[in-house]
Coordinates of C-alpha atoms in Angstrom, one line a residue:
M40 CA 180.4 206.3 -35.9
S41 CA 179.6 210.0 -35.9
F42 CA 177.1 212.8 -35.9
K43 CA 177.2 216.5 -36.6
L44 CA 175.9 219.3 -34.4
W45 CA 174.7 222.7 -35.4
A46 CA 173.6 225.4 -32.9
S47 CA 170.9 227.9 -34.0
R48 CA 172.9 230.9 -32.5
D49 CA 176.0 229.9 -34.5
W50 CA 174.2 228.3 -37.5
G51 CA 176.4 226.6 -40.2
R52 CA 179.4 225.9 -37.9
T53 CA 179.7 222.2 -37.9
M54 CA 180.8 220.3 -34.9
I55 CA 181.6 216.6 -35.5
V56 CA 181.4 214.1 -32.7
S57 CA 182.6 210.6 -33.3
Y58 CA 183.8 207.3 -31.9
E59 CA 186.3 205.2 -33.9
P60 CA 185.9 201.5 -33.0
S61 CA 188.0 200.0 -35.8
K62 CA 191.4 201.6 -35.1
T63 CA 194.0 200.0 -32.9
N64 CA 193.8 203.0 -30.6
R65 CA 190.1 203.4 -30.2
E66 CA 189.1 206.9 -29.4
F67 CA 186.4 209.5 -28.9
Y68 CA 186.8 212.5 -31.2
A69 CA 185.3 215.9 -31.7
S70 CA 186.2 218.8 -34.0
I71 CA 184.8 222.2 -34.8
D72 CA 185.3 224.5 -37.8
D73 CA 186.9 227.7 -36.5
R74 CA 188.3 229.1 -39.8
D75 CA 186.3 232.4 -39.5
H76 CA 188.2 233.4 -36.4
E77 CA 191.7 234.8 -36.4
Q78 CA 193.9 232.2 -34.7
T79 CA 195.7 234.3 -32.2
T80 CA 197.4 233.3 -28.9
E81 CA 194.3 234.7 -27.1
R82 CA 192.0 232.5 -29.3
A83 CA 194.1 229.4 -28.6
T84 CA 193.9 230.1 -24.9
Q85 CA 190.1 230.6 -25.2
M86 CA 189.6 227.3 -27.2
R87 CA 191.8 225.3 -24.9
A88 CA 189.9 226.6 -21.9
R89 CA 186.8 225.1 -23.5
G90 CA 188.5 221.8 -23.8
W91 CA 189.8 221.7 -27.3
Q92 CA 193.3 220.2 -27.6
D93 CA 194.8 221.3 -30.9
L94 CA 194.2 223.2 -34.1
D95 CA 194.7 221.5 -37.5
E96 CA 196.2 223.0 -40.6
V97 CA 192.8 224.1 -42.0
G98 CA 191.4 225.8 -39.0
R99 CA 189.5 223.1 -37.1
W100 CA 189.9 222.6 -33.4
R101 CA 190.1 218.9 -32.4
T102 CA 190.0 216.8 -29.2
R103 CA 190.8 213.1 -29.1
L104 CA 190.3 211.0 -26.0
P105 CA 191.2 207.3 -25.7
E106 CA 188.5 204.7 -25.2
T107 CA 190.5 203.3 -22.3
D108 CA 189.9 206.5 -20.2
P109 CA 186.7 205.9 -18.2
T110 CA 186.2 209.7 -18.0
A111 CA 186.4 210.2 -21.8
P112 CA 182.7 210.3 -22.6
A113 CA 181.9 212.7 -19.8
T114 CA 184.9 214.9 -20.6
L115 CA 183.9 215.1 -24.2
A116 CA 180.2 215.9 -23.3
R117 CA 181.3 218.7 -21.0
M118 CA 183.6 220.1 -23.7
I119 CA 180.8 220.1 -26.2
V120 CA 178.4 221.8 -23.9
T121 CA 181.0 224.3 -22.8
D122 CA 181.7 225.2 -26.5
L123 CA 178.0 225.4 -27.4
R124 CA 177.4 227.7 -24.4
A125 CA 180.4 229.9 -25.3
R126 CA 178.9 230.3 -28.8
G127 CA 175.6 231.5 -27.4
T128 CA 173.5 228.4 -27.0
V129 CA 171.2 228.6 -23.9
C130 CA 169.0 225.4 -24.3
P131 CA 169.0 222.0 -26.0
D132 CA 166.2 223.1 -28.4
E133 CA 168.8 225.3 -30.1
V134 CA 171.0 222.4 -31.1
T135 CA 170.4 220.0 -33.9
A136 CA 172.1 216.7 -34.5
W137 CA 172.3 215.4 -38.1
D138 CA 174.2 213.1 -40.5
I139 CA 174.2 210.4 -37.9
S140 CA 176.2 207.5 -39.3
A141 CA 177.8 204.2 -38.3
G142 CA 179.5 203.9 -41.7
D143 CA 179.5 200.3 -42.8
N144 CA 179.2 199.1 -39.2
G145 CA 175.4 199.3 -39.0
E146 CA 173.2 202.0 -37.4
L147 CA 174.1 204.5 -34.7
W148 CA 171.1 205.3 -32.4
V149 CA 171.3 208.4 -30.3
P150 CA 168.0 208.4 -28.3
G151 CA 169.5 210.0 -25.2
I152 CA 171.3 212.9 -27.0
G153 CA 168.8 215.4 -25.8
V154 CA 168.6 217.5 -29.0
D155 CA 166.6 217.5 -32.2
V156 CA 167.9 214.7 -34.4
H157 CA 167.8 214.5 -38.2
P158 CA 169.4 211.3 -39.5
R159 CA 171.4 211.4 -42.7
R160 CA 170.4 214.9 -43.8
G161 CA 171.2 218.4 -42.8
P162 CA 168.9 220.4 -40.6
H163 CA 166.5 222.9 -42.2
R164 CA 165.9 226.3 -40.6

């Protein structure tokens, strides 16, 4: 189950937020494309300060939190807001959720997400 976020002040940079219920180790997950930044020690410090855990081989920062951690959803939400603010976002109206999917597991509803939602298609600006 996942959705993607775009922020109007950093348009085109995709942040993916998901929950994986089918794995043995159920987890909350987020990633953001950061390929357009030079990945220096300073950049790594900056991204980790926002809450990102590691950088993959193609330039996406990722964070994984186990479902068993009762603070995981709040921790992930804080990290997402921190990153959006660091990229210039000042209000929820500047954020769009799209490509909301539950895969073959049914529908994922996000009524409390607090941002503009466009199911199954990219946002248009």
